[in-house]
CSV table of C-alpha atoms in Angstrom, one decimal:
chain,number,residue,atom,x,y,z
Y,228,UNK,CA,-13.3,-22.9,-32.2
Y,229,UNK,CA,-15.4,-26.3,-30.9
Y,230,UNK,CA,-15.4,-25.9,-26.7
Y,231,UNK,CA,-17.9,-29.1,-26.2
Y,232,UNK,CA,-20.9,-30.9,-27.4
Y,233,UNK,CA,-23.6,-33.2,-26.1
Y,234,UNK,CA,-26.0,-34.2,-26.3
Y,235,UNK,CA,-29.1,-34.7,-23.1
Y,236,UNK,CA,-31.8,-36.4,-22.6
Y,237,UNK,CA,-33.7,-36.7,-19.1
Y,238,UNK,CA,-30.7,-34.3,-17.4
Y,239,UNK,CA,-28.3,-37.5,-18.0
Y,240,UNK,CA,-25.6,-36.8,-21.5
Y,241,UNK,CA,-26.1,-39.4,-23.9
Y,242,UNK,CA,-23.5,-38.3,-26.4
Y,243,UNK,CA,-21.3,-35.6,-28.0
Y,244,UNK,CA,-20.7,-34.6,-31.0
Y,245,UNK,CA,-17.1,-35.8,-32.7
Y,246,UNK,CA,-14.6,-34.1,-33.7
Y,247,UNK,CA,-15.5,-31.8,-35.9
Y,248,UNK,CA,-19.0,-32.2,-34.4
Y,249,UNK,CA,-21.7,-32.9,-37.5
Y,250,UNK,CA,-24.2,-29.9,-35.8
Y,251,UNK,CA,-27.5,-31.5,-38.1
Y,252,UNK,CA,-25.9,-35.5,-36.6
Y,253,UNK,CA,-26.1,-34.1,-33.6
Y,254,UNK,CA,-30.0,-32.4,-33.7
Y,255,UNK,CA,-31.3,-34.9,-35.2
Y,256,UNK,CA,-30.6,-36.5,-31.8
Y,257,UNK,CA,-32.7,-35.1,-30.4
Y,258,UNK,CA,-35.3,-37.5,-31.0
Y,259,UNK,CA,-38.2,-36.7,-27.2
Y,260,UNK,CA,-39.4,-34.5,-25.7
Y,261,UNK,CA,-37.4,-32.8,-22.8
Y,262,UNK,CA,-34.0,-34.3,-24.8
Y,263,UNK,CA,-32.2,-31.1,-26.3
Y,264,UNK,CA,-28.0,-30.1,-27.8
Y,265,UNK,CA,-25.8,-27.8,-25.6
Y,266,UNK,CA,-22.8,-26.8,-28.2
Y,267,UNK,CA,-20.2,-24.1,-26.6
Y,268,UNK,CA,-18.4,-22.2,-29.0
Y,269,UNK,CA,-15.5,-19.8,-28.3
Y,270,UNK,CA,-14.0,-17.4,-30.1
Y,271,UNK,CA,-15.6,-19.2,-33.0
Y,272,UNK,CA,-14.8,-16.7,-37.0
Y,273,UNK,CA,-18.0,-16.0,-38.4
Y,274,UNK,CA,-18.2,-19.0,-41.1
Y,275,UNK,CA,-17.9,-21.4,-38.3
Y,276,UNK,CA,-20.7,-18.9,-36.3
Y,277,UNK,CA,-22.6,-19.7,-40.6
Y,278,UNK,CA,-22.8,-23.6,-40.2
Y,279,UNK,CA,-24.0,-24.2,-36.4
Y,280,UNK,CA,-26.7,-21.5,-37.2
Y,281,UNK,CA,-27.9,-23.2,-40.8
Y,282,UNK,CA,-27.4,-26.2,-38.2
Y,283,UNK,CA,-29.9,-24.5,-35.6
Y,284,UNK,CA,-31.6,-21.9,-37.4
Y,285,UNK,CA,-30.5,-18.9,-35.3
Y,286,UNK,CA,-31.1,-15.4,-35.9
Y,287,UNK,CA,-29.2,-13.2,-38.2
Y,288,UNK,CA,-28.8,-10.2,-36.1
Y,289,UNK,CA,-28.3,-12.2,-32.8
Y,290,UNK,CA,-25.3,-14.1,-35.3
Y,291,UNK,CA,-23.8,-11.0,-36.0
Y,292,UNK,CA,-24.1,-9.7,-32.4
Y,293,UNK,CA,-22.3,-13.0,-31.4
Y,294,UNK,CA,-19.4,-12.7,-34.5
Y,295,UNK,CA,-18.6,-8.7,-33.7
Y,296,UNK,CA,-18.7,-9.2,-29.8
Y,297,UNK,CA,-18.6,-6.5,-27.9
Y,298,UNK,CA,-22.3,-6.0,-26.9
Y,299,UNK,CA,-24.6,-4.2,-24.6
Y,300,UNK,CA,-26.2,-7.3,-22.1
Y,301,UNK,CA,-29.6,-8.0,-22.8
Y,302,UNK,CA,-32.3,-10.4,-23.7
Y,303,UNK,CA,-33.6,-10.4,-27.1
Y,304,UNK,CA,-36.8,-13.5,-28.2
Y,305,UNK,CA,-36.2,-13.8,-32.3
Y,306,UNK,CA,-39.2,-15.5,-32.7
Y,307,UNK,CA,-39.3,-18.9,-30.6
Y,308,UNK,CA,-36.0,-18.4,-29.9
Y,309,UNK,CA,-33.4,-16.4,-27.2
Y,310,UNK,CA,-31.1,-14.5,-27.3
Y,311,UNK,CA,-28.7,-13.3,-24.3
Y,312,UNK,CA,-25.7,-11.6,-23.8
Y,313,UNK,CA,-23.4,-11.8,-20.6
Y,314,UNK,CA,-20.2,-9.8,-20.5
Y,315,UNK,CA,-17.4,-11.5,-18.2
Y,316,UNK,CA,-16.0,-10.1,-16.3
Y,317,UNK,CA,-12.4,-11.7,-13.7
Y,318,UNK,CA,-9.8,-9.8,-11.4
Y,319,UNK,CA,-6.2,-9.5,-12.4
Y,320,UNK,CA,-4.4,-9.3,-9.0
Y,321,UNK,CA,-1.1,-8.7,-10.5
Y,322,UNK,CA,-2.5,-5.1,-12.4
Y,323,UNK,CA,-5.6,-3.6,-10.6
Y,324,UNK,CA,-7.9,-4.7,-13.1
Y,325,UNK,CA,-10.8,-6.0,-14.0
Y,326,UNK,CA,-9.9,-7.2,-17.9
Y,327,UNK,CA,-13.7,-7.5,-19.7
Y,328,UNK,CA,-15.4,-10.8,-22.1
Y,329,UNK,CA,-18.9,-11.9,-23.6
Y,330,UNK,CA,-20.7,-14.4,-23.8
Y,331,UNK,CA,-23.6,-14.8,-26.2
Y,332,UNK,CA,-26.2,-18.3,-25.3
Y,333,UNK,CA,-29.2,-18.3,-28.1
Y,334,UNK,CA,-31.2,-20.8,-26.8
Y,335,UNK,CA,-34.8,-22.8,-28.2
Y,336,UNK,CA,-37.3,-25.4,-27.5
Y,337,UNK,CA,-34.0,-27.9,-28.1
Y,338,UNK,CA,-30.9,-26.6,-28.1
Y,339,UNK,CA,-28.2,-23.7,-26.5
Y,340,UNK,CA,-25.4,-22.3,-28.0
Y,341,UNK,CA,-22.8,-20.6,-26.0
Y,342,UNK,CA,-20.5,-18.4,-28.3
Y,343,UNK,CA,-17.7,-17.2,-25.1
Y,344,UNK,CA,-14.8,-15.0,-26.0
Y,345,UNK,CA,-11.7,-13.6,-23.7
Y,346,UNK,CA,-10.5,-15.4,-21.3
Y,347,UNK,CA,-12.0,-15.3,-18.7
Y,348,UNK,CA,-15.9,-17.3,-17.1
Y,349,UNK,CA,-14.9,-19.9,-18.4
Y,350,UNK,CA,-17.7,-22.6,-18.8
Y,351,UNK,CA,-17.2,-25.4,-18.4
Y,352,UNK,CA,-17.9,-26.0,-14.1
Y,353,UNK,CA,-21.5,-25.0,-14.9
Y,354,UNK,CA,-21.4,-28.0,-17.9
Y,355,UNK,CA,-19.7,-29.9,-15.0
Y,356,UNK,CA,-22.2,-28.2,-12.4
Y,357,UNK,CA,-25.3,-29.6,-14.2
Y,358,UNK,CA,-24.3,-32.8,-16.3
Y,359,UNK,CA,-23.5,-33.7,-12.0
Y,360,UNK,CA,-27.5,-32.5,-11.4
Y,361,UNK,CA,-29.9,-35.4,-13.7
Y,362,UNK,CA,-33.2,-33.7,-11.9
Y,363,UNK,CA,-32.0,-30.0,-12.5
Y,364,UNK,CA,-30.1,-30.7,-16.2
Y,365,UNK,CA,-34.0,-32.6,-17.2
Y,366,UNK,CA,-35.7,-28.8,-16.6
Y,367,UNK,CA,-33.7,-28.7,-20.9
Y,368,UNK,CA,-32.5,-25.2,-22.3
Y,369,UNK,CA,-34.0,-23.6,-19.0
Y,370,UNK,CA,-31.6,-24.6,-17.0
Y,371,UNK,CA,-28.8,-23.6,-19.2
Y,372,UNK,CA,-29.1,-20.7,-18.7
Y,373,UNK,CA,-29.2,-21.0,-15.8
Y,374,UNK,CA,-25.6,-22.2,-15.4
Y,375,UNK,CA,-24.2,-19.9,-17.1
Y,376,UNK,CA,-25.3,-17.4,-15.9
Y,377,UNK,CA,-25.4,-18.9,-12.4
Y,378,UNK,CA,-21.2,-18.6,-12.9
Y,379,UNK,CA,-21.6,-16.1,-15.2
Y,380,UNK,CA,-22.9,-13.4,-12.3
Y,381,UNK,CA,-20.5,-15.7,-9.2
Y,382,UNK,CA,-17.4,-14.0,-11.3
Y,383,UNK,CA,-19.2,-10.7,-10.5
Y,384,UNK,CA,-19.4,-11.0,-6.9
Y,385,UNK,CA,-15.8,-12.3,-6.7
Y,386,UNK,CA,-14.8,-9.5,-8.3
Y,387,UNK,CA,-16.5,-7.2,-6.5
Y,388,UNK,CA,-15.2,-8.5,-3.6
Y,389,UNK,CA,-11.8,-7.6,-4.7
Y,390,UNK,CA,-11.7,-4.2,-5.2
Y,391,UNK,CA,-13.8,-4.2,-2.1
Y,392,UNK,CA,-10.1,-5.0,-0.5
Y,393,UNK,CA,-8.6,-2.3,-3.0
Y,394,UNK,CA,-11.4,0.4,-1.7
Y,395,UNK,CA,-10.8,-0.7,2.2
Y,396,UNK,CA,-6.2,-0.3,1.6
Y,397,UNK,CA,-7.3,3.3,-0.6
Y,398,UNK,CA,-9.2,3.9,2.3
Y,399,UNK,CA,-7.0,3.0,5.2
Y,400,UNK,CA,-4.7,5.3,3.7
Y,401,UNK,CA,-6.3,8.3,2.6
Y,402,UNK,CA,-6.7,8.2,6.8
Y,403,UNK,CA,-3.4,7.6,8.1
Y,404,UNK,CA,-2.8,11.2,8.9
Y,405,UNK,CA,0.8,10.1,6.1
Y,406,UNK,CA,1.8,12.3,3.0
Y,407,UNK,CA,0.1,10.0,0.6
Y,408,UNK,CA,-0.7,9.8,-3.5
Y,409,UNK,CA,-3.8,7.8,-3.5
Y,410,UNK,CA,-5.6,10.1,-6.4
Y,411,UNK,CA,-4.3,7.9,-8.8
Y,412,UNK,CA,-5.3,4.6,-7.5
Y,413,UNK,CA,-8.5,7.0,-6.5
Y,414,UNK,CA,-9.5,7.3,-10.2
Y,415,UNK,CA,-8.1,3.2,-11.4
Y,416,UNK,CA,-10.8,2.1,-9.1
Y,417,UNK,CA,-13.7,4.6,-10.2
Y,418,UNK,CA,-12.9,3.0,-13.6
Y,419,UNK,CA,-12.6,-0.5,-12.5
Y,420,UNK,CA,-15.5,0.5,-10.7
Y,421,UNK,CA,-17.1,1.8,-14.2
Y,422,UNK,CA,-16.5,-1.2,-16.2
Y,423,UNK,CA,-17.9,-3.6,-13.4
Y,424,UNK,CA,-21.1,-1.8,-13.7
Y,425,UNK,CA,-21.7,-1.9,-16.9
Y,426,UNK,CA,-21.6,-5.3,-16.5
Y,427,UNK,CA,-24.2,-5.9,-13.9
Y,428,UNK,CA,-26.5,-2.8,-14.2
Y,429,UNK,CA,-28.0,-3.7,-17.7
Y,430,UNK,CA,-28.1,-7.4,-17.1
Y,431,UNK,CA,-30.8,-7.2,-14.2
Y,432,UNK,CA,-34.1,-6.2,-16.0
Y,433,UNK,CA,-32.3,-9.5,-18.0
Y,434,UNK,CA,-32.3,-11.8,-15.7
Y,435,UNK,CA,-35.9,-10.4,-13.5
Y,436,UNK,CA,-37.5,-11.3,-17.3
Y,437,UNK,CA,-35.8,-15.0,-17.3
Y,438,UNK,CA,-37.5,-14.8,-12.8
Y,439,UNK,CA,-40.5,-13.6,-14.0
Y,440,UNK,CA,-42.3,-15.4,-15.5
Y,441,UNK,CA,-42.3,-13.3,-18.9
Y,442,UNK,CA,-39.7,-16.1,-21.7
Y,443,UNK,CA,-42.2,-18.8,-23.1
Y,444,UNK,CA,-39.1,-20.2,-22.9
Y,445,UNK,CA,-38.5,-20.5,-19.4
Y,446,UNK,CA,-39.2,-24.2,-17.9
Y,447,UNK,CA,-41.4,-22.4,-14.1
Y,448,UNK,CA,-39.4,-24.5,-12.1
Y,449,UNK,CA,-35.9,-22.8,-12.9
Y,450,UNK,CA,-37.8,-19.2,-12.6
Y,451,UNK,CA,-37.2,-19.6,-8.7
Y,452,UNK,CA,-33.0,-20.0,-9.6
Y,453,UNK,CA,-33.2,-17.6,-11.7
Y,454,UNK,CA,-34.8,-15.3,-8.3
Y,455,UNK,CA,-31.3,-16.7,-6.8
Y,456,UNK,CA,-29.6,-14.9,-9.8
Y,457,UNK,CA,-31.2,-11.8,-9.7
Y,458,UNK,CA,-30.6,-11.3,-5.5
Y,459,UNK,CA,-26.9,-11.9,-6.6
Y,460,UNK,CA,-26.8,-9.1,-9.9
Y,461,UNK,CA,-28.5,-7.3,-6.8
Y,462,UNK,CA,-25.6,-7.9,-4.1
Y,463,UNK,CA,-23.4,-6.8,-7.0
Y,464,UNK,CA,-25.1,-3.6,-7.8
Y,465,UNK,CA,-25.6,-2.1,-4.8
Y,466,UNK,CA,-21.4,-3.3,-3.3
Y,467,UNK,CA,-21.4,-1.1,-6.2
Y,468,UNK,CA,-22.5,2.1,-5.8
Y,469,UNK,CA,-21.3,1.1,-2.5
Y,470,UNK,CA,-17.8,2.0,-3.3
Y,471,UNK,CA,-18.7,4.5,-5.9
Y,472,UNK,CA,-20.0,6.4,-2.7
Y,473,UNK,CA,-16.8,6.1,-0.3
Y,474,UNK,CA,-14.6,6.9,-3.5
Y,475,UNK,CA,-15.8,10.0,-3.4
Y,476,UNK,CA,-15.2,10.3,0.1
Y,477,UNK,CA,-12.0,9.2,0.1
Y,478,UNK,CA,-11.2,11.5,-2.6
Y,479,UNK,CA,-12.8,14.8,-1.2
Y,480,UNK,CA,-11.0,13.5,2.0
Y,481,UNK,CA,-7.2,13.0,0.3
Y,482,UNK,CA,-8.2,17.2,-1.1
Y,483,UNK,CA,-9.0,18.0,1.7
Y,484,UNK,CA,-6.0,16.9,3.7
Y,485,UNK,CA,-4.0,17.5,1.3
Y,486,UNK,CA,-4.7,21.5,1.4
Y,487,UNK,CA,-4.9,21.5,5.1
Y,488,UNK,CA,-0.8,20.4,4.1
Y,489,UNK,CA,-0.4,22.9,2.1
Y,490,UNK,CA,-1.4,25.3,4.8
Y,491,UNK,CA,0.0,23.5,7.7
Y,492,UNK,CA,3.4,23.5,4.9
Y,493,UNK,CA,3.3,27.5,4.1
Y,494,UNK,CA,3.2,27.9,8.3
Y,495,UNK,CA,6.0,26.2,9.4
Y,496,UNK,CA,7.2,28.0,6.0
Y,497,UNK,CA,6.2,31.9,7.3
Y,498,UNK,CA,6.9,31.0,10.9
Y,499,UNK,CA,10.8,30.4,9.5
Y,500,UNK,CA,10.9,33.2,7.5
Y,501,UNK,CA,9.8,34.9,10.6
Y,502,UNK,CA,12.6,33.4,12.3
Y,503,UNK,CA,15.5,34.2,10.0
Y,504,UNK,CA,14.2,38.4,8.9
Y,505,UNK,CA,14.0,40.1,11.8
Y,506,UNK,CA,18.2,39.0,12.8
Y,507,UNK,CA,18.6,39.8,9.3
Y,508,UNK,CA,16.7,43.0,10.1
Y,509,UNK,CA,19.1,43.5,12.6
Y,510,UNK,CA,22.7,43.2,10.9
Y,511,UNK,CA,20.7,44.9,8.9
Y,512,UNK,CA,20.7,48.0,9.9
Y,513,UNK,CA,24.1,48.0,12.4
Y,514,UNK,CA,26.0,47.0,9.2
Y,515,UNK,CA,25.6,50.1,7.5
Y,516,UNK,CA,28.4,52.4,6.9
Y,517,UNK,CA,27.1,55.3,9.1
Y,518,UNK,CA,29.2,57.0,11.2
Y,519,UNK,CA,26.4,58.6,13.0
Y,520,UNK,CA,24.6,56.0,14.8
Y,521,UNK,CA,23.8,54.9,17.8
Y,522,UNK,CA,26.1,52.9,20.7
Y,523,UNK,CA,28.4,53.2,17.2
Y,524,UNK,CA,31.4,53.3,20.1
Y,525,UNK,CA,30.0,51.2,22.8
Y,526,UNK,CA,31.9,49.2,23.6
Y,527,UNK,CA,29.3,46.4,23.6
Y,528,UNK,CA,27.3,47.0,20.8
Y,529,UNK,CA,28.3,43.5,19.1
Y,530,UNK,CA,27.3,41.5,22.0
Y,531,UNK,CA,24.2,43.7,22.9
Y,532,UNK,CA,22.9,42.9,18.7
Y,533,UNK,CA,24.2,39.6,18.5
Y,534,UNK,CA,21.7,39.1,22.0
Y,535,UNK,CA,19.5,41.3,20.4
Y,536,UNK,CA,18.7,38.5,18.1
Y,537,UNK,CA,19.1,34.9,20.2
Y,538,UNK,CA,16.3,37.4,22.3
Y,539,UNK,CA,14.7,37.4,19.6
Y,540,UNK,CA,14.6,34.4,17.7
Y,541,UNK,CA,13.6,33.2,20.6
Y,542,UNK,CA,11.1,34.7,21.6
Y,543,UNK,CA,9.7,34.5,18.1
Y,544,UNK,CA,10.4,30.0,18.3
Y,545,UNK,CA,7.6,30.4,21.4
Y,546,UNK,CA,5.5,32.2,19.9
Y,547,UNK,CA,4.8,30.2,16.9
Y,548,UNK,CA,5.0,27.1,18.4
Y,549,UNK,CA,2.6,28.0,21.2
Y,550,UNK,CA,0.7,28.9,17.9
Y,551,UNK,CA,1.3,25.1,16.2
Y,552,UNK,CA,3.1,27.0,13.3
Y,553,UNK,CA,6.5,25.4,14.3
């Protein structure tokens, strides 16, 4: 599906692509230095992307990656064109899960084609922000790549902030002293952090190349903006590492607390069993049917047995209480 298509001249949008757009006509509008086309697609079919590839001369390997999606974040050069893959992330409050999508960016000297997969991280805000700053948009396709990357990485920071809230809740629960079942949630959060890591870590090197003047298609005036994106990306990666370590520590503490709680339970069970076993022993001895037993004919034998049981139980209870077993 074609989301938007436009021709930009001196940083100002001057024409759209029509509905449906005529790709050849749209690209033919590029007549002066600085003119460029930005075409945005969402989950296109193979036939739709093939038409775009013919009009803009996209490399078939890059087109194949964009059709099938599920690619690792990467930056590849094909002749005079650039192919960038970014993972998009968004947080679902209802399920406390991180969902993923993908943005493929084809960049040439006078065009940018963005192919988006997934429901999250719409690129319309990035387009509107770029169109609101003609001076930045005048930098051409480099400015579009920055706008897309900045939008995606800002999405990472939002997801990381949501996960940080969840990690804080788990920490509070683990160290609350209550009997909680946090292992399942800790595992879920570690899995979601792994999903974020798969999007963040591989993207650091491509953005570093874009910020370091290693790509000829990137305008020198845009490189500082990519350094800002790299800074945000590094912060997100560090936050993920920190949360991973905190969850590992919380899980170990949770297991230690379970072990301590089990030991406390066993001590209490043992103490309770002792309180029952001693009077049972006395009653068992006096309940045996023998003719010749000490104090069998004694008038106070029964009260004495009961008093003995109560005294021993009381003594054991005091002892266990002082020992912390009860």
